XYZ file of C-alpha atoms in Angstrom:
526
model
C -23.131 -28.443 10.908
C -25.567 -26.406 13.079
C -25.751 -22.571 12.782
C -27.885 -20.568 15.201
C -28.330 -16.784 14.965
C -27.988 -15.154 18.379
C -27.965 -11.468 17.565
C -29.707 -9.433 14.839
C -29.648 -5.783 15.852
C -29.218 -3.133 13.224
C -26.036 -4.036 11.371
C -24.729 -6.352 13.999
C -25.024 -10.138 13.698
C -23.802 -12.971 15.947
C -24.056 -16.784 15.427
C -23.068 -19.950 17.265
C -21.653 -22.584 14.889
C -21.247 -26.236 15.765
C -18.930 -28.327 13.706
C -19.500 -32.079 14.324
C -16.444 -34.007 15.448
C -17.280 -36.532 12.765
C -16.774 -33.885 10.022
C -13.405 -32.885 11.339
C -12.379 -36.615 11.734
C -13.384 -37.197 8.126
C -11.045 -34.454 6.980
C -8.237 -35.855 9.111
C -8.803 -39.375 7.517
C -8.783 -37.800 4.084
C -5.560 -35.948 4.721
C -3.871 -39.065 6.173
C -4.755 -40.993 3.039
C -3.463 -38.142 0.868
C 0.013 -37.902 2.526
C 0.553 -41.554 3.544
C 1.982 -42.527 0.077
C 4.608 -39.718 0.463
C 5.775 -40.772 3.869
C 9.101 -42.637 4.227
C 9.821 -44.696 7.315
C 12.598 -47.241 8.031
C 11.313 -50.817 7.783
C 8.509 -50.003 5.354
C 8.345 -49.791 1.530
C 7.595 -46.274 0.149
C 3.843 -45.668 0.411
C 3.190 -48.648 2.685
C 3.463 -46.845 6.045
C 0.390 -47.736 8.073
C -2.187 -44.998 8.695
C -1.898 -45.357 12.471
C 1.857 -44.588 12.276
C 1.225 -41.651 9.950
C -1.252 -40.331 12.622
C 1.343 -40.895 15.349
C 4.007 -38.911 13.414
C 1.951 -36.097 12.013
C -1.384 -36.281 13.967
C -1.368 -32.882 15.679
C -0.527 -30.945 12.496
C -3.006 -32.839 10.356
C -5.783 -32.298 12.879
C -4.936 -28.545 13.138
C -5.116 -28.236 9.328
C -8.393 -30.154 9.225
C -9.863 -27.922 11.943
C -8.852 -24.728 10.081
C -10.310 -26.045 6.845
C -13.571 -26.880 8.675
C -13.761 -23.336 10.101
C -13.217 -21.789 6.788
C -15.878 -23.928 5.203
C -18.253 -23.117 8.053
C -17.673 -19.382 7.574
C -18.299 -19.689 3.867
C -21.509 -21.554 4.443
C -22.646 -19.070 7.214
C -22.142 -16.099 4.752
C -23.822 -17.734 1.816
C -26.776 -19.417 3.595
C -27.579 -16.154 5.482
C -26.881 -13.992 2.474
C -24.513 -11.815 4.513
C -22.361 -8.978 3.298
C -19.667 -8.599 6.003
C -18.444 -5.040 6.482
C -15.144 -6.196 8.002
C -13.465 -9.488 8.872
C -15.867 -11.560 11.210
C -14.559 -12.121 14.746
C -14.427 -15.945 15.240
C -13.642 -17.528 18.580
C -13.798 -21.143 19.768
C -15.293 -22.245 22.992
C -12.817 -23.231 25.721
C -12.234 -26.903 26.336
C -12.127 -28.063 22.795
C -10.071 -31.147 22.105
C -9.726 -33.679 19.257
C -12.720 -35.923 19.089
C -15.128 -33.206 20.285
C -17.581 -31.001 18.379
C -16.093 -27.566 17.652
C -18.226 -24.740 19.159
C -17.692 -21.395 17.494
C -18.986 -17.903 18.208
C -19.015 -15.576 15.207
C -19.605 -11.822 15.507
C -19.789 -9.437 12.583
C -21.153 -6.270 11.090
C -22.917 -6.310 7.695
C -23.219 -3.653 5.061
C -26.472 -1.735 4.977
C -28.844 -2.071 2.154
C -28.226 1.138 0.046
C -30.824 2.237 -2.382
C -29.052 3.282 -5.638
C -30.009 6.962 -6.229
C -31.514 8.211 -9.427
C -29.009 10.112 -11.507
C -31.622 12.220 -13.199
C -31.273 15.853 -12.526
C -27.573 15.721 -11.449
C -26.215 19.075 -12.329
C -22.547 20.229 -11.911
C -20.692 23.435 -12.783
C -17.162 23.036 -14.190
C -14.858 25.966 -13.461
C -12.347 26.217 -16.186
C -9.143 28.240 -15.856
C -7.634 29.276 -19.280
C -3.875 29.482 -19.276
C -2.696 32.959 -20.492
C 0.378 33.827 -22.495
C 1.634 35.850 -19.544
C 1.551 32.814 -17.348
C 3.522 30.789 -19.808
C 6.058 33.584 -20.113
C 6.333 33.708 -16.324
C 6.947 29.963 -16.262
C 9.778 30.348 -18.830
C 11.273 33.151 -16.725
C 11.248 30.927 -13.639
C 13.211 28.318 -15.484
C 15.548 30.969 -16.607
C 16.072 32.143 -13.078
C 17.288 28.675 -12.174
C 19.739 28.648 -15.107
C 21.577 31.801 -14.157
C 25.094 32.377 -15.342
C 27.454 34.583 -13.448
C 30.458 36.535 -14.710
C 33.126 38.468 -12.801
C 31.907 41.933 -11.647
C 34.071 45.053 -12.472
C 37.137 45.329 -10.226
C 36.228 46.954 -6.918
C 32.557 46.247 -7.162
C 30.506 45.799 -3.979
C 28.325 42.703 -3.820
C 24.566 43.335 -3.761
C 21.521 41.111 -3.600
C 21.327 38.959 -6.657
C 25.110 38.805 -6.966
C 27.112 35.678 -6.420
C 30.232 35.695 -4.199
C 32.823 32.972 -3.913
C 34.033 32.637 -0.282
C 36.024 30.604 2.080
C 34.591 30.317 5.568
C 35.330 28.862 9.041
C 32.615 28.564 11.670
C 33.174 28.630 15.378
C 31.089 28.265 18.482
C 32.620 29.705 21.735
C 35.758 30.263 19.626
C 36.104 26.596 18.751
C 35.791 25.424 15.117
C 33.076 22.806 14.693
C 32.683 19.898 12.335
C 31.050 20.813 8.916
C 31.577 24.518 9.548
C 34.466 25.115 7.050
C 34.567 25.228 3.212
C 36.590 26.784 0.446
C 35.519 28.283 -2.833
C 31.862 28.151 -1.932
C 29.487 30.024 -4.276
C 26.752 32.035 -2.476
C 23.985 33.962 -4.188
C 23.088 36.935 -1.966
C 19.438 37.168 -1.181
C 18.611 33.628 -2.272
C 18.038 32.684 1.457
C 19.939 29.407 1.239
C 22.126 29.922 4.286
C 21.044 30.243 7.871
C 19.237 33.561 8.793
C 21.627 36.629 9.037
C 24.481 34.959 7.059
C 23.897 36.389 3.692
C 22.627 39.794 4.902
C 26.000 40.569 6.579
C 27.890 39.995 3.368
C 26.096 42.622 1.221
C 28.628 45.237 0.276
C 31.765 43.020 0.471
C 34.494 43.325 -2.255
C 37.022 40.892 -3.542
C 39.817 40.374 -0.968
C 37.716 41.357 2.051
C 38.059 39.445 5.204
C 35.160 39.700 7.640
C 33.817 38.013 10.761
C 30.051 37.668 10.966
C 27.918 36.471 13.859
C 24.789 34.377 13.431
C 22.380 32.303 15.590
C 21.466 28.761 14.472
C 17.666 28.199 14.339
C 16.139 26.298 17.207
C 15.015 23.564 14.782
C 18.418 23.189 13.146
C 19.082 19.464 12.479
C 22.417 19.274 14.252
C 21.749 18.946 17.968
C 25.083 20.580 18.944
C 24.231 23.708 17.008
C 20.547 24.268 17.735
C 19.956 27.883 19.026
C 23.736 28.480 19.335
C 25.531 31.752 18.544
C 28.334 31.256 16.172
C 30.966 33.256 14.269
C 32.182 32.764 10.695
C 35.518 33.969 9.383
C 34.864 34.944 5.813
C 37.359 35.534 2.999
C 35.862 36.938 -0.173
C 37.556 35.554 -3.303
C 35.298 36.734 -6.036
C 32.200 38.882 -6.814
C 30.108 37.886 -9.787
C 26.957 39.451 -11.451
C 24.145 37.575 -13.066
C 23.843 37.603 -16.772
C 20.707 38.938 -18.460
C 18.198 36.240 -19.167
C 16.687 36.210 -22.601
C 13.837 33.789 -23.671
C 14.785 32.593 -27.088
C 15.529 29.487 -29.134
C 19.093 29.348 -27.900
C 17.867 29.104 -24.283
C 15.410 26.358 -25.260
C 18.217 24.413 -26.936
C 20.236 24.630 -23.728
C 17.406 22.638 -22.101
C 17.563 19.949 -24.830
C 14.547 21.267 -26.858
C 14.323 22.360 -30.422
C 12.861 25.808 -30.020
C 11.301 28.315 -27.606
C 7.910 27.534 -29.048
C 8.349 23.850 -28.053
C 9.234 24.932 -24.502
C 6.159 27.205 -24.353
C 3.928 24.375 -25.492
C 5.278 22.033 -22.904
C 4.832 24.577 -20.143
C 1.334 25.449 -21.250
C 0.404 21.737 -21.111
C 1.825 21.542 -17.537
C -0.053 24.613 -16.396
C -3.311 23.299 -17.872
C -2.822 19.969 -16.156
C -2.327 21.786 -12.839
C -5.578 23.748 -13.215
C -7.391 20.642 -14.445
C -6.606 18.945 -11.252
C -8.130 21.914 -9.302
C -11.178 21.847 -11.545
C -11.663 18.126 -10.941
C -11.268 18.795 -7.141
C -13.941 21.379 -7.187
C -16.389 19.257 -9.281
C -15.827 16.171 -7.117
C -16.526 18.129 -3.956
C -19.654 19.487 -5.379
C -20.785 15.982 -6.480
C -20.015 14.443 -3.126
C -21.852 17.159 -1.377
C -24.931 16.471 -3.488
C -24.723 12.790 -2.801
C -24.121 13.291 0.942
C -27.148 15.640 1.218
C -29.522 13.121 -0.150
C -28.401 9.994 1.850
C -28.242 9.426 5.585
C -28.236 5.681 6.305
C -26.629 3.712 9.112
C -23.105 2.623 8.533
C -21.097 -0.172 10.272
C -19.317 1.242 13.309
C -16.246 -0.942 12.725
C -15.793 0.634 9.330
C -16.148 4.059 10.703
C -13.528 3.314 13.427
C -11.116 1.899 10.826
C -11.505 4.957 8.632
C -11.144 7.321 11.677
C -7.963 5.585 12.694
C -6.578 6.171 9.201
C -7.484 9.908 9.309
C -6.173 10.265 12.903
C -2.851 8.615 12.169
C -2.275 10.898 9.254
C -3.177 14.009 11.254
C -0.825 12.912 14.120
C 1.988 12.454 11.637
C 1.379 15.925 10.150
C 1.249 17.499 13.639
C 4.788 16.118 14.265
C 6.071 18.119 11.351
C 4.735 21.379 12.817
C 6.980 23.951 14.499
C 5.186 23.301 17.753
C 4.036 19.601 17.620
C 2.550 19.613 21.129
C 0.407 22.627 20.287
C -0.706 21.111 16.958
C -1.652 17.820 18.628
C -3.819 19.763 21.199
C -5.604 21.526 18.290
C -6.569 18.309 16.434
C -7.468 16.630 19.819
C -10.022 19.410 20.456
C -11.624 18.604 17.091
C -11.549 14.757 17.442
C -15.364 14.415 17.302
C -15.437 16.478 14.102
C -12.935 14.078 12.433
C -14.943 11.105 13.589
C -18.030 12.556 11.774
C -15.848 12.998 8.728
C -14.893 9.339 8.938
C -18.605 8.393 9.032
C -19.354 10.682 6.020
C -16.473 9.063 4.089
C -17.701 5.542 4.811
C -21.205 6.431 3.821
C -19.999 8.012 0.543
C -17.811 5.050 -0.120
C -20.652 2.637 0.237
C -22.891 4.848 -1.938
C -20.254 5.142 -4.677
C -19.755 1.423 -4.619
C -23.475 0.740 -4.953
C -23.639 3.185 -7.890
C -20.698 1.609 -9.597
C -21.942 -1.945 -9.226
C -25.442 -1.032 -10.370
C -23.958 0.530 -13.516
C -21.313 -1.990 -14.336
C -18.218 0.135 -13.428
C -15.268 -2.182 -13.141
C -11.516 -2.201 -12.774
C -10.143 -4.502 -15.466
C -7.702 -7.285 -14.872
C -5.073 -5.359 -16.760
C -5.591 -2.248 -14.693
C -5.420 -4.282 -11.536
C -2.200 -5.903 -12.670
C -0.669 -2.439 -13.258
C -1.787 -1.307 -9.838
C -0.166 -4.313 -8.122
C 3.089 -3.812 -10.028
C 3.196 -0.174 -9.199
C 2.501 -0.827 -5.515
C 5.239 -3.450 -5.446
C 7.792 -0.884 -6.278
C 7.679 0.599 -2.815
C 9.153 -2.660 -1.447
C 12.670 -3.972 -1.514
C 13.391 -5.842 -4.720
C 13.610 -9.146 -2.976
C 10.146 -8.631 -1.361
C 8.286 -7.442 -4.495
C 7.214 -10.897 -5.787
C 6.048 -11.847 -2.243
C 3.892 -8.691 -2.160
C 2.418 -9.545 -5.538
C 1.471 -12.962 -4.383
C 0.057 -11.652 -1.129
C -2.277 -9.212 -2.915
C -3.383 -11.897 -5.365
C -4.140 -14.342 -2.485
C -5.825 -11.804 -0.149
C -9.240 -10.376 -1.520
C -9.233 -7.725 1.173
C -5.706 -6.422 0.262
C -6.591 -6.439 -3.455
C -9.806 -4.543 -2.783
C -8.048 -1.826 -0.794
C -5.499 -1.459 -3.597
C -8.161 -1.236 -6.213
C -10.395 1.157 -4.273
C -8.909 4.517 -5.345
C -8.977 3.721 -9.004
C -12.501 2.208 -8.641
C -13.699 5.432 -6.864
C -12.235 7.658 -9.668
C -13.993 5.523 -12.293
C -17.293 5.918 -10.529
C -16.846 9.589 -10.149
C -16.024 9.903 -13.912
C -19.173 7.895 -14.648
C -21.168 10.377 -12.596
C -19.505 13.318 -14.343
C -20.641 11.842 -17.702
C -24.118 11.363 -16.414
C -24.466 14.835 -15.009
C -25.492 18.010 -16.801
C -22.260 19.966 -16.754
C -22.071 23.649 -17.508
C -18.684 25.339 -17.980
C -17.594 28.789 -16.779
C -14.156 30.406 -17.255
C -12.690 31.726 -14.072
C -9.289 32.820 -12.827
C -7.184 30.489 -10.721
C -7.886 32.693 -7.688
C -11.574 32.400 -8.305
C -11.294 28.606 -8.541
C -9.389 28.462 -5.332
C -11.997 30.609 -3.648
C -14.764 28.312 -4.975
C -12.991 25.255 -3.408
C -12.596 27.144 -0.137
C -16.261 28.106 -0.229
C -17.280 24.447 -0.593
C -14.993 23.727 2.390
C -16.992 26.326 4.330
C -20.348 25.017 3.101
C -19.400 21.455 4.117
C -18.393 22.713 7.567
C -21.616 24.547 8.059
C -23.608 21.519 7.066
C -22.351 19.743 10.156
C -24.746 19.196 13.151
C -22.348 21.120 15.363
C -20.360 24.184 14.416
C -16.689 23.388 13.483
C -13.672 25.319 14.638
C -11.318 26.495 12.066
C -8.870 23.855 10.992
C -5.509 24.004 12.603
C -3.353 26.626 10.808
C -0.207 25.301 9.288
C 2.951 27.308 9.812
C 4.512 28.464 6.607
C 7.710 26.640 6.080
C 10.719 28.193 4.459
C 10.909 27.662 0.697
C 12.862 24.526 0.013
C 16.053 25.030 -1.917
C 15.843 22.866 -5.015
C 18.811 24.094 -7.162
C 21.731 24.121 -4.807
C 23.963 21.119 -5.212
C 24.990 19.558 -1.851
C 28.659 20.356 -2.391
C 27.805 24.067 -2.758
C 25.886 24.120 0.507
C 27.945 22.997 3.606
C 25.684 21.509 6.207
C 26.790 23.909 8.964
C 26.120 27.067 7.015
C 23.160 26.164 4.894
C 19.820 26.022 6.565
C 18.242 22.639 6.232
C 14.903 22.790 4.559
C 12.086 22.322 7.093
C 9.575 19.678 6.542
C 6.320 21.028 5.390
C 3.143 19.676 6.867
C 0.434 19.202 4.242
C -2.442 21.526 4.711
C -5.329 19.539 6.231
C -8.798 21.016 6.488
C -11.557 18.964 7.863
C -13.742 19.745 4.886
C -10.954 18.684 2.560
C -10.723 15.453 4.374
C -14.349 14.766 3.444
C -13.455 14.866 -0.159
C -11.946 11.323 -0.153
C -14.734 8.791 0.554
C -13.685 5.421 1.899
C -14.427 3.809 -1.435
C -12.496 0.726 -0.469
C -15.191 -0.071 2.161
C -17.774 -1.760 0.015
C -15.627 -3.657 -2.512
C -13.289 -4.781 0.265
C -16.036 -5.891 2.508
C -17.975 -7.868 -0.086
C -14.886 -9.846 -1.145
C -13.323 -10.290 2.262
C -12.688 -13.887 3.260
C -13.216 -14.902 6.839
C -9.910 -16.688 6.925
C -7.104 -15.098 9.110
C -5.106 -12.403 7.277
C -1.580 -12.918 6.190
C 0.981 -10.171 6.713
C 2.298 -8.206 3.777
C 5.967 -7.908 3.300
C 7.552 -5.159 5.399
C 8.176 -2.027 3.450
C 11.783 -1.167 2.805
C 13.252 1.543 4.965
C 13.798 4.951 3.376
C 17.428 5.453 2.744
C 19.034 8.320 4.491
């Protein structure tokens, strides 16, 4: 086998590889001898079929398998002999005119990982902003649960309904005087002021009494899910059958027992733990951003363009999906398009940080255990249809690149935790608002550190609060406003928080053999 380097520029490498015809033929001969005893043919005893007939029957398939095996072995030898660390899957092409009996001429192009100097961790300092959970916040959380457990009793006779009251109604919806499908219901409970029905519906029922019959006029929102009702004016014939008032909420042991707990104290303890967990997540975000900013400020090495492009495509796809959830998708797409270069710089930063974290982790023995990896695979398999889960597990186990990508987020977290342990950390108590402000300030600092000034990230339209406590049967499709999809807030500086940590582990373990396809994900029901 002959290997000749043709390109060595920066991180780019190219080679020509010649696999002698004799080597391929030897593999064909070996495969023929291996399968001949298993071949059955009329007129021959089992295992006695001549080799020339085996070749005649299965020659093309045997030769193709031998050729693929030769190419895989050649790629392995190329990587080992030249001590390469491929950044992505090498591009392998065969010269035209190849036929059985000829030498196989290959062209191999790839990018390699840069040599990254592991930084000294001496002098690494971080400030940990801690938000203590107050008794008032716990009491507020209890009250929120209580608000969702409202009980209603009949109001005094003749009472007029007001915000916060519940009315029981029959209604019939019409467009241009004609009733439409899904626009009628009986004995429907409606809490006035809760904002669960389309705009203008509840407001026109404030002041009604039992026995009232009323016609109200509303306009369906332009983004209403039913195409035949979008932006249409409609009338609803309303009959009020009951007016109810909410009972007074009292936080006590009886309320906690209604929720399946032993006491109010147990409820408060659980809620305090949840609130502490929420703020701990924000604290970790703030510390991680500060850590990554320190690492990014001290390192500026070249990164493989193919890795940057792959990372950018991932960011860009996510941004485009989020833009489609905006009230004006076309305008949102224009906004992110104007900042495309900035997002490409972010992709480069993420790849660089990913490589740096990988080197730090490898130099300090950070690992994802076999047990942890098995748990990751099993968890990931749950997103596939039941009949595809085992196939996904086998795919990940057989594809180093897929396994590395799955392992990457946990590996990154473990490296970050390692760096937290190595850093000199000082704690400071702050309010939740101060912690949020600190995170936003880091966003701004990261933005200002760019070579070119950044525009403000596209502002996300505030979507209406999603109704979580209304059973479907209590909210007819025609009258209830469908919750709008909420686009996740996406700042450019926030995007920088997630380094492409899968880059290095994936690249170092990637095999040059062609990729297999993972099982198709199951479709989301409904």
